[in-house]
Each structure stands twice: as structure tokens, then as C-alpha cells.
Coordinates of N, CA and C in Angstrom, one line a residue:
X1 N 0.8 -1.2 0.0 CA 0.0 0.0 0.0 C 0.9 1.2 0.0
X2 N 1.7 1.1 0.7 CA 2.6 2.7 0.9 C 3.9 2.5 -0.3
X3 N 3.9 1.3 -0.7 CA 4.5 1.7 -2.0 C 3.7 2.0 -3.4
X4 N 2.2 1.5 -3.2 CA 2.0 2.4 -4.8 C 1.5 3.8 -4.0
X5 N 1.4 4.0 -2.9 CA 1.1 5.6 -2.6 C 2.1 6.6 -3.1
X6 N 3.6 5.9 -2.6 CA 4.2 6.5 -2.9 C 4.8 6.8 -4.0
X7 N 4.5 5.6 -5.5 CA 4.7 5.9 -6.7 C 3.4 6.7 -7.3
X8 N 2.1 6.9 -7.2 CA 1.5 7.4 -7.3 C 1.5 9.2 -6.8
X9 N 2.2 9.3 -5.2 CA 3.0 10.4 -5.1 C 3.7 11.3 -6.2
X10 N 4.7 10.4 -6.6 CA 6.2 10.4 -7.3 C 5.3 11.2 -8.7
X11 N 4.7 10.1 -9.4 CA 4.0 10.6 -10.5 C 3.3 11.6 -10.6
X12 N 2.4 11.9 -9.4 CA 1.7 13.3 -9.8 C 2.7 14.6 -9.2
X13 N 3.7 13.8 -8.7 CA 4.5 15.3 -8.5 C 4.8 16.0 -9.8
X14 N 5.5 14.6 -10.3 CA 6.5 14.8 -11.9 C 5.8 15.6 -12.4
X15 N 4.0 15.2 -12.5 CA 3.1 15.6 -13.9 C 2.9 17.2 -13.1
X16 N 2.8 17.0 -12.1 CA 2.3 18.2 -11.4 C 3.6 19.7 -11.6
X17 N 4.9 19.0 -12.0 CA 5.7 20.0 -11.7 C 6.1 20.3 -9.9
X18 N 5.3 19.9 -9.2 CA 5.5 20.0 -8.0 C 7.0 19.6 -7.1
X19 N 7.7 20.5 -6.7 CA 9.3 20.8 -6.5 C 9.6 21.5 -5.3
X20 N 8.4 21.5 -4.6 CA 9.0 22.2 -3.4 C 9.2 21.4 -2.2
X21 N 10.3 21.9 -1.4 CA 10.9 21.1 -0.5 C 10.1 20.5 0.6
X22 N 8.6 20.8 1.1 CA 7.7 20.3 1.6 C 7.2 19.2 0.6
X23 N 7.0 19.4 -0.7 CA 6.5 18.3 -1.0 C 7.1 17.0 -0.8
X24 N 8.3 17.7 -1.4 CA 9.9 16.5 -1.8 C 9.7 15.6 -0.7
X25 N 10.0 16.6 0.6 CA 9.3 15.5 2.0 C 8.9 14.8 2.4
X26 N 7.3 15.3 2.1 CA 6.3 14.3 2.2 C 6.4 13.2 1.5
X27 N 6.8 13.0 0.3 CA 7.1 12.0 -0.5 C 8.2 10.8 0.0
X28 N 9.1 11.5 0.9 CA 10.2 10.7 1.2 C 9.8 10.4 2.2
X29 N 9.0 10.9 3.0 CA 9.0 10.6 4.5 C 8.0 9.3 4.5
X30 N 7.4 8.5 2.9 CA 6.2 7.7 2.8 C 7.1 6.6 2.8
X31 N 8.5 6.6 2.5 CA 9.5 5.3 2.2 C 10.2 4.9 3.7
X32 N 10.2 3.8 3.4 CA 10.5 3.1 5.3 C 11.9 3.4 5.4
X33 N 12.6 3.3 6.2 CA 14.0 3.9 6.2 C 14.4 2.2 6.7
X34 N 15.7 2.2 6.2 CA 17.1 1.0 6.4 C 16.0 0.6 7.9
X35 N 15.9 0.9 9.1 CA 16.2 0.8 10.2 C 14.5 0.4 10.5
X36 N 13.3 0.7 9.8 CA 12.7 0.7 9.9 C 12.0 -1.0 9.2
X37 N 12.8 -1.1 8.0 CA 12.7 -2.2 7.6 C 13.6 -3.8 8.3
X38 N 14.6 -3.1 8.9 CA 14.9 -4.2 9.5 C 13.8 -4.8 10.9
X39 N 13.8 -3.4 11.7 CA 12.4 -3.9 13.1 C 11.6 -4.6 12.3
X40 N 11.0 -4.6 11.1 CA 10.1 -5.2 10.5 C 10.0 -6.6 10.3
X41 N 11.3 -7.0 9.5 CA 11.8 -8.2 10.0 C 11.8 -8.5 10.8
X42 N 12.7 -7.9 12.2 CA 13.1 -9.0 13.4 C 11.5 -9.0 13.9
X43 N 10.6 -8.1 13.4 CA 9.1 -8.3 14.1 C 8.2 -10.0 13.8
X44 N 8.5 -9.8 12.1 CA 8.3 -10.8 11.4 C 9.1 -12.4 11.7
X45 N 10.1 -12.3 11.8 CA 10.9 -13.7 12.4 C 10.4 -13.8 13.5
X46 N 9.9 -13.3 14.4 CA 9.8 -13.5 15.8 C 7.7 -14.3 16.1
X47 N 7.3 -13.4 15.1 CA 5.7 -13.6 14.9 C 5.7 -14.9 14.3
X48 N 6.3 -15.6 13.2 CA 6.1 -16.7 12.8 C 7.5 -18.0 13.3
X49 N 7.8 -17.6 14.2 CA 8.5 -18.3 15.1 C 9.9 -19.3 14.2
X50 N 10.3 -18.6 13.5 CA 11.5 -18.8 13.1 C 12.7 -19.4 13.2
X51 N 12.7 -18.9 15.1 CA 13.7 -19.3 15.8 C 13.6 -20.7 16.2
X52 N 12.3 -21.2 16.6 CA 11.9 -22.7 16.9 C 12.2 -23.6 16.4
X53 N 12.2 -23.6 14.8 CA 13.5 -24.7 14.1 C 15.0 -24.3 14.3
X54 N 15.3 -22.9 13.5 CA 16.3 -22.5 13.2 C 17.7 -22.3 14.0
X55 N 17.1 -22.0 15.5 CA 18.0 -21.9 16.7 C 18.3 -23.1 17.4
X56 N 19.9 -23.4 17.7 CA 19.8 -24.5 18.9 C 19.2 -23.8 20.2
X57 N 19.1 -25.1 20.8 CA 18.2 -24.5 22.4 C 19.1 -25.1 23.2
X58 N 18.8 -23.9 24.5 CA 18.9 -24.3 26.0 C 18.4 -24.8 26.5
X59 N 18.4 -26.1 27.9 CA 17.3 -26.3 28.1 C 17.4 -25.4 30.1
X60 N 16.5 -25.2 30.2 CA 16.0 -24.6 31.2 C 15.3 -24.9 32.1
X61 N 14.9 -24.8 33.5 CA 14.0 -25.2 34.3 C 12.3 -25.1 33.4
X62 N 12.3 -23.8 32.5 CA 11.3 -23.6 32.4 C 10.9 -24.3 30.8
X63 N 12.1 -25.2 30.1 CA 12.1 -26.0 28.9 C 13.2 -25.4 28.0
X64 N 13.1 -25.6 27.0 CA 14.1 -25.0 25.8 C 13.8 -23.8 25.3
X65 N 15.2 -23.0 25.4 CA 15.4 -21.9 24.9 C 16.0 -21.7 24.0
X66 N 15.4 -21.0 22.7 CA 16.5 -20.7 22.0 C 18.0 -20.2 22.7
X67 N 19.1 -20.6 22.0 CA 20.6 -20.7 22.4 C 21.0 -18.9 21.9
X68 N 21.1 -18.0 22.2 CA 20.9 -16.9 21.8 C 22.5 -16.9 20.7
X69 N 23.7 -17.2 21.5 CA 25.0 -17.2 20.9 C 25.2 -18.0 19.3
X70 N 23.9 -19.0 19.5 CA 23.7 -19.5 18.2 C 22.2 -19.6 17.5
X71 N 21.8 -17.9 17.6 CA 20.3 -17.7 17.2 C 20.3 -17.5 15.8
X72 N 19.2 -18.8 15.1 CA 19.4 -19.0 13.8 C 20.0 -19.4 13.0
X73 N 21.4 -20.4 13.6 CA 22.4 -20.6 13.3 C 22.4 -22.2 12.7
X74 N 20.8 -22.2 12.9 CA 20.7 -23.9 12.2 C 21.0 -25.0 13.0
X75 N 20.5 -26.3 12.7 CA 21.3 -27.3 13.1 C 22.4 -27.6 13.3
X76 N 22.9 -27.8 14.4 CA 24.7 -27.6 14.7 C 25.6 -28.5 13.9
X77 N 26.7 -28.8 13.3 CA 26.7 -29.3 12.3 C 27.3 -30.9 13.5
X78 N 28.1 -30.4 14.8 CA 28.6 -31.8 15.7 C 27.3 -32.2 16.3
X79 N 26.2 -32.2 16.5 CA 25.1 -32.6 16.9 C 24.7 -33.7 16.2
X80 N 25.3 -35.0 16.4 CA 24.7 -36.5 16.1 C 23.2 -36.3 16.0
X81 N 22.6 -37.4 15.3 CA 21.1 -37.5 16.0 C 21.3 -39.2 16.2
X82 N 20.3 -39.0 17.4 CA 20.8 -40.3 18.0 C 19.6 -41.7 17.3
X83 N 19.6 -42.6 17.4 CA 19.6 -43.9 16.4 C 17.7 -43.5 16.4
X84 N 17.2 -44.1 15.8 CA 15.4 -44.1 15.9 C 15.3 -45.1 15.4
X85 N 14.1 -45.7 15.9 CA 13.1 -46.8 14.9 C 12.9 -46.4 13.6
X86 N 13.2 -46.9 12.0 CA 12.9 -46.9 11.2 C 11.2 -46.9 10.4
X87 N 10.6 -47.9 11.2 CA 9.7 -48.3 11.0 C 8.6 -47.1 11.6
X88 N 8.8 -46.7 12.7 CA 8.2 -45.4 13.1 C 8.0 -44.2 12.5
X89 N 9.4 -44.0 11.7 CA 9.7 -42.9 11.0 C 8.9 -42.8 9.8
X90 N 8.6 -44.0 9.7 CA 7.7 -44.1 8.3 C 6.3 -43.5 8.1
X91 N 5.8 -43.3 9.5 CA 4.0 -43.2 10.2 C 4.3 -41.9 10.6
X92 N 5.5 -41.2 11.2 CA 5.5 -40.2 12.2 C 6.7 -39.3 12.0
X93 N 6.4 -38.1 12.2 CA 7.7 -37.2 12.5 C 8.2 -37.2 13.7
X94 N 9.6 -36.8 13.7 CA 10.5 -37.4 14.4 C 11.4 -35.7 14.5
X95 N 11.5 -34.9 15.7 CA 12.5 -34.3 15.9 C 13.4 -34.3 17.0
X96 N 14.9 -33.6 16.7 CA 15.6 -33.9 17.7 C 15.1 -32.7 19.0
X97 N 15.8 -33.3 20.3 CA 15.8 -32.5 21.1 C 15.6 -31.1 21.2
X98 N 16.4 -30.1 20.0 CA 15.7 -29.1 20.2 C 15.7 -28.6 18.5
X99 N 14.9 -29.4 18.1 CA 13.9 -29.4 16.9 C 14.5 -28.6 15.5
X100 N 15.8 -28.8 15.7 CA 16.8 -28.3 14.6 C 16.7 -29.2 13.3
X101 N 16.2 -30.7 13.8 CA 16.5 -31.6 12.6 C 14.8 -32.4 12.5
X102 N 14.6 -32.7 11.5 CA 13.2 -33.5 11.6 C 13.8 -34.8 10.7
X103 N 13.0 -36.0 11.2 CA 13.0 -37.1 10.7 C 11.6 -37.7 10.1
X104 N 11.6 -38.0 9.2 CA 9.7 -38.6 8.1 C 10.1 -39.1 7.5
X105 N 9.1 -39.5 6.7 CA 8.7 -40.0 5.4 C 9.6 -39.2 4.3
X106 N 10.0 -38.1 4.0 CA 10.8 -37.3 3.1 C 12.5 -37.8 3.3
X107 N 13.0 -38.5 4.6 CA 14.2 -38.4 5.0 C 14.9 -37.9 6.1
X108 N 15.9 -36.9 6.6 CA 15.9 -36.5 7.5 C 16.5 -35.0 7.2
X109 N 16.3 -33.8 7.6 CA 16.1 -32.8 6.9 C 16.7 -31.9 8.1
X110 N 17.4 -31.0 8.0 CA 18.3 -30.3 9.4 C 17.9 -28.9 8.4
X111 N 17.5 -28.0 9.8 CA 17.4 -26.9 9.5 C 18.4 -25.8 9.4
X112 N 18.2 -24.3 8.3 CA 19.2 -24.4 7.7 C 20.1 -23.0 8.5
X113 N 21.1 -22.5 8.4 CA 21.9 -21.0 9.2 C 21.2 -20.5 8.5
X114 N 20.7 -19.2 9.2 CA 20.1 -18.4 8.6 C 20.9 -16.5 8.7
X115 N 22.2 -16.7 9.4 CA 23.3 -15.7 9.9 C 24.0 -15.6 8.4
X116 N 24.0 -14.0 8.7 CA 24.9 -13.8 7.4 C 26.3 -14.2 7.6
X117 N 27.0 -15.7 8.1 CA 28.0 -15.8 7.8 C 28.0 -16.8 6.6
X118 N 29.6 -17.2 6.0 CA 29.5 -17.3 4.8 C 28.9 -19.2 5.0
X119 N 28.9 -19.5 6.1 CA 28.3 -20.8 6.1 C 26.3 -20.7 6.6
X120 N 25.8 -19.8 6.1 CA 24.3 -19.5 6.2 C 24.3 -18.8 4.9
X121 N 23.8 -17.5 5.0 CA 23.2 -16.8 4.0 C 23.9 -15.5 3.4
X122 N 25.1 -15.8 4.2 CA 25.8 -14.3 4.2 C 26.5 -14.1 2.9
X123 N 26.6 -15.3 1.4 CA 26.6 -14.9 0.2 C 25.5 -14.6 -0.6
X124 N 23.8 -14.9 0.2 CA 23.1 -15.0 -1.1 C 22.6 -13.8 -1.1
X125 N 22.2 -13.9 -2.4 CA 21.5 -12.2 -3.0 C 20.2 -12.4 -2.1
X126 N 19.0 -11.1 -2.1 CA 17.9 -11.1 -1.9 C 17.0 -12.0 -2.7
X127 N 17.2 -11.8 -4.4 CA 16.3 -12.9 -5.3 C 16.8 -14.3 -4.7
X128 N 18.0 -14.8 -4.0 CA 17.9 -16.7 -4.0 C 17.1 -16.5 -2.7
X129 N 17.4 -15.2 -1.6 CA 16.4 -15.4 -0.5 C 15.0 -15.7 -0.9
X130 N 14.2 -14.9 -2.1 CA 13.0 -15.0 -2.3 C 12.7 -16.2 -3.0
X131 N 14.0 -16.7 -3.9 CA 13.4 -18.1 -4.6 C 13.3 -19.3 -3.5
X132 N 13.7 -19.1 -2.4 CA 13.6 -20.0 -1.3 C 12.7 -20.0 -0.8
X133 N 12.0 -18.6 -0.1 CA 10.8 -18.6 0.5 C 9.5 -19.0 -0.6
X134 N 9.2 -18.0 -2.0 CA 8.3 -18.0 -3.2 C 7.9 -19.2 -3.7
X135 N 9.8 -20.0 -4.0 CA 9.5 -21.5 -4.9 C 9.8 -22.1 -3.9
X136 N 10.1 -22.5 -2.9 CA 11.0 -23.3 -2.0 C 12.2 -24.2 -2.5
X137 N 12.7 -23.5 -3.2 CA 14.0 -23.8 -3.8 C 15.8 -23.8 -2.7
X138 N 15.8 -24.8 -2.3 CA 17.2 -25.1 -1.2 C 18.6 -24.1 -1.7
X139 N 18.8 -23.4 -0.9 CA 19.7 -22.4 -1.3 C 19.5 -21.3 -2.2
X140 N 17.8 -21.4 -2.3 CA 17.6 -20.2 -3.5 C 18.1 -20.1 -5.0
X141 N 18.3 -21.8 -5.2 CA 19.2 -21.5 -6.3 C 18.1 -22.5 -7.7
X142 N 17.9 -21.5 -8.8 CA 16.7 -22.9 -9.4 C 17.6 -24.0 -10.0
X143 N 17.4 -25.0 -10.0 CA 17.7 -26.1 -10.6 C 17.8 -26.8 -9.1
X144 N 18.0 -26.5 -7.6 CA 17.7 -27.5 -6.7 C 17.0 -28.1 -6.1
X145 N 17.1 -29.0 -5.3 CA 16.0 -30.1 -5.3 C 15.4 -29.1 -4.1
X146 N 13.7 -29.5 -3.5 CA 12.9 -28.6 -3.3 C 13.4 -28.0 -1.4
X147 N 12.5 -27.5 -0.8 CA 13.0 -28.0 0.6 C 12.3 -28.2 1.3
X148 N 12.4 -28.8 2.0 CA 11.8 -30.3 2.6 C 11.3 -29.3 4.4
X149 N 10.6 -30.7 4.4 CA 9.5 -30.6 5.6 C 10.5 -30.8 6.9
X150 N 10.1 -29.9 8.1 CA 9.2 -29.2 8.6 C 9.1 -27.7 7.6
X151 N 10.1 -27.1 6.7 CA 9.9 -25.7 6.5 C 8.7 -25.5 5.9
X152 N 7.7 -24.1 6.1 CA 6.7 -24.2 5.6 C 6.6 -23.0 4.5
X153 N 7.5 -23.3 3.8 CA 7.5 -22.7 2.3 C 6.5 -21.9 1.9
X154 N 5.6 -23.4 1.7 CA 4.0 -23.2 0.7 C 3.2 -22.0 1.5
X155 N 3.4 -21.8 2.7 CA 2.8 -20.4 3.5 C 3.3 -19.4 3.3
X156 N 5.0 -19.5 3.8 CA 5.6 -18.0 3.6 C 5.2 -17.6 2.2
X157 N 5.0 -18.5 0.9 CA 5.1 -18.3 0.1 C 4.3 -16.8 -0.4
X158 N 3.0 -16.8 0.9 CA 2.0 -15.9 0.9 C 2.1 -14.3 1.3
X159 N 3.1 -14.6 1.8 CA 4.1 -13.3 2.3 C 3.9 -12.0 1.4
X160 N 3.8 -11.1 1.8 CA 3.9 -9.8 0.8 C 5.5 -9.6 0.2
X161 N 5.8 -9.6 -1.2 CA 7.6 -9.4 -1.2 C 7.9 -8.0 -0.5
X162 N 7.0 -7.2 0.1 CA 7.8 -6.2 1.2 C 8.3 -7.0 2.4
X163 N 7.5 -8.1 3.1 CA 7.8 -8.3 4.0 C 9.3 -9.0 3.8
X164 N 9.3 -10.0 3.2 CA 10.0 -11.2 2.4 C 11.7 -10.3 2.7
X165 N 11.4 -9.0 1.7 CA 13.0 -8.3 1.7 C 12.8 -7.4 3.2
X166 N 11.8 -7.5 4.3 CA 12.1 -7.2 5.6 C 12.9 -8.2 6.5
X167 N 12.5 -9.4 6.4 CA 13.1 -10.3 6.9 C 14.6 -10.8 6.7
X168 N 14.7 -10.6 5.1 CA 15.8 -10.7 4.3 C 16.9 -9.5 4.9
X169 N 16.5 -8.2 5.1 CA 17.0 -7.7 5.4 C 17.5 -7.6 7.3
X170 N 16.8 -8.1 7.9 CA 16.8 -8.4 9.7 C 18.4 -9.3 9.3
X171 N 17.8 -10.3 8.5 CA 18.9 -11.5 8.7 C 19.8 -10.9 8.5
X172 N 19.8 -10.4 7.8 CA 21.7 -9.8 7.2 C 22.3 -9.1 8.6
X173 N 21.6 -8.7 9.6 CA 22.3 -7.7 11.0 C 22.3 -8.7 12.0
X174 N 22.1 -10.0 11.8 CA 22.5 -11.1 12.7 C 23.8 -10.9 12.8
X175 N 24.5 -11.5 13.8 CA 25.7 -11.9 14.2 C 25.6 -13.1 13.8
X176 N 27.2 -13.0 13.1 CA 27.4 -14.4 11.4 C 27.7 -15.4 12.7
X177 N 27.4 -17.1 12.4 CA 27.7 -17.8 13.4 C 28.2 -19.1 12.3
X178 N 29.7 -19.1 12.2 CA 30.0 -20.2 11.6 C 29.4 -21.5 11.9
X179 N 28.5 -22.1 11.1 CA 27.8 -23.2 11.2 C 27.3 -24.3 10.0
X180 N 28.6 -25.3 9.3 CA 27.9 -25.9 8.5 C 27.2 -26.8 8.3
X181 N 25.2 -26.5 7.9 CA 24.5 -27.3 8.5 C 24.6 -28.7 7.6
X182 N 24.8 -30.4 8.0 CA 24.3 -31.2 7.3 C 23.5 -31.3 6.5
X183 N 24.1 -31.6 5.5 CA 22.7 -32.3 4.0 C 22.0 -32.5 4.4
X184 N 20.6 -32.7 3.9 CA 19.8 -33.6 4.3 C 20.0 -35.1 3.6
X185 N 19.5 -35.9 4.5 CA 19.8 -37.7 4.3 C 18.5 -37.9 3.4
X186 N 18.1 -38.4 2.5 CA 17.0 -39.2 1.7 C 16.5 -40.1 2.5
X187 N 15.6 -41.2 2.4 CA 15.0 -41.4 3.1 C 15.9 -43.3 3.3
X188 N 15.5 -43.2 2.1 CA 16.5 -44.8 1.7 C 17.9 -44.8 2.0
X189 N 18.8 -44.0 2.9 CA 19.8 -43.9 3.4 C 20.1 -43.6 4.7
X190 N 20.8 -45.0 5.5 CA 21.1 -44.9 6.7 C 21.4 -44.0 7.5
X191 N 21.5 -43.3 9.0 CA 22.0 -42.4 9.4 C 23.4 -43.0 10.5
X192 N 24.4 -42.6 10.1 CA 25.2 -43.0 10.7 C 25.4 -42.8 12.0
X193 N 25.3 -43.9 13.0 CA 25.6 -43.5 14.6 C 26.5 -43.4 15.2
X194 N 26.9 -42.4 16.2 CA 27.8 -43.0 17.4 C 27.6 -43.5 18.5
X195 N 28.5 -44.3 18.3 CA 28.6 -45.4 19.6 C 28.9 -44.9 21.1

């Protein structure tokens, strides 16, 4: 809304001739500023709970907390997941302790850094951000395979692209947390344990 107001502004200024420094103003003061679009995001990550996959957790008297030193930082990449029934996995989802990694029917799928360091998101452009959220495309990049469940793609998908580059833009003022998250496993391939 406040961006066709303000291209609608823009245009009847032009047509208008209209040039004076009160206008110019009002026109500019309709565009969100750097700082206003990031609260936007961190508003947005926090409303649709982001951190609940994305962050390792503490656990606490009062249950698990996101790990703040590693907020959004994905599935830890030394975090084994420990053995499961096979045959369960088949009927039921399966996450770990603090819900970084899911196990189903799809395989086993670890959620991804979401810190602008160079092992999360801190190479990609804004468009692979949006082909990830839009198409659910893994890394934002087209030609890869899709991304997988628990992420709820097919919803964000509904997202306004203002919000999308608010979010996009929050993430970028994370503190980068070197974290490389595991592939995901297919389903027909074992998960390797420790003993």
C-alpha cells in the first residue's frame, strides 16, 4: 500500500511540476527507512516463530530456549542425531531434542543457518532469498532439489515481497555464526551413529 502511494505520489508530482521542499518531503518521509525495515523483520521472524527450528536450544528449568549465541544458526553441524526406529519414521515425525532436525517420510532434513555468515546466508543475493521462500527452492538457487518438511515454504510463500525483503534484510544484521548445517539424508539412506 505505501509503496503504490508513494509511486502514485512520485508521478503526480512529476506531472504536477510540483518541486517544493515540503512536497519532496512528504514523499520521502512515505518510504521506510534501512532501520525501519529491518524492526520489520526482526518483528516478522519472531511472529512466525522462526527461531523454533532455526536456533539450537537451552534447556532450562522452564524447557528449551533458543541458544541466543547460536540464534538461527541452524542445526549444529557436531550434533549427532541419535539412532530411531525406522519403521516409526515411516508413520510419524521425528525431531531432535531441540527441533533443529526433523526425521519422516521425506528423509531426515536439518534446518538451515540463517546468519549472514559465509556458512548460512551471508553470500546470497535477496532474489535466492526470495526463490527459497516464493519457490522453495534449497539455497535459492533454481535447478535444486525442493526443501523439505518441517519448512513451511507453501505459506511464507503468501508473504507480501515487502515483508520477504524485511526479513531478508533483519537476517543480514545477525551476528554471522560459523555453522555448517548437514545435508539432508533421503530417506532410503542410513543415518550414521555413534557409539
Amino acid at each position: 500500500m505505501k509503496k503504490t502511494f508513494l509511486v502514485l505520489a512520485i508521478a503526480g508530482c512529476m506531472a504536477c511540476g510540483c518541486n517544493s521542499p515540503k512536497q519532496k518531503e512528504m514523499v520521502k518521509s512515505e518510504m521506510p527507512s534501512k532501520a525501519d525495515l529491518v524492526k520489520r523483520g526482526e518483528l516478522l521472524v519472531a511472529a512466525v516463530g522462526c527461531s523454533d527450528c532455526h536456533s539450537p536450544k537451552k534447556m532450562t528449568p522452564e524447557g528449551p530456549v533458543a541458544d541466543m549465541d547460536r540464534f538461527l544458526s541452524g542445526h549444529p553441524a557436531s550434533n549427532i542425531l541419535a539412532p530411531y526406529d525406522k519403521e516409526t519414521a515411516k508413520s510419524y515425525v521425528l525431531f531432535s531434542a531441540d527441533f533443529t532436525a526433523a526425521i519422516g517420510p521425506w528423509g531426515t532434513s536439518f534446518s538451515a543457518n540463517l546468519t549472514p555468515d559465509p556458512t548460512g546466508i551471508g553470500s546470497w543475493t535477496e532474489e535466492q532469498f526470495f526463490n527459497a521462500i516464493k519457490k522453495g527452492k534449497w539455497k535459492g538457487m533454481e535447478g535444486n532439489r525442493p526443501l523439505l518438511p518441517p519448512m513451511p515454504w507453501e505459506q511464507y510463500k503468501n508473504f507480501p515481497d515487502e515483508d520477504i525483503s524485511a526479513i531478508f534484510a533483519y537476517l543480514k544484521t545477525l551476528k554471522p555464526v560459523n555453522n555448517v548445517v548437514p545435508l539432508a539424508i533421503p530417506p532410503n539412506v542410513a543415518l550414521i551413529t555413534s557409539n
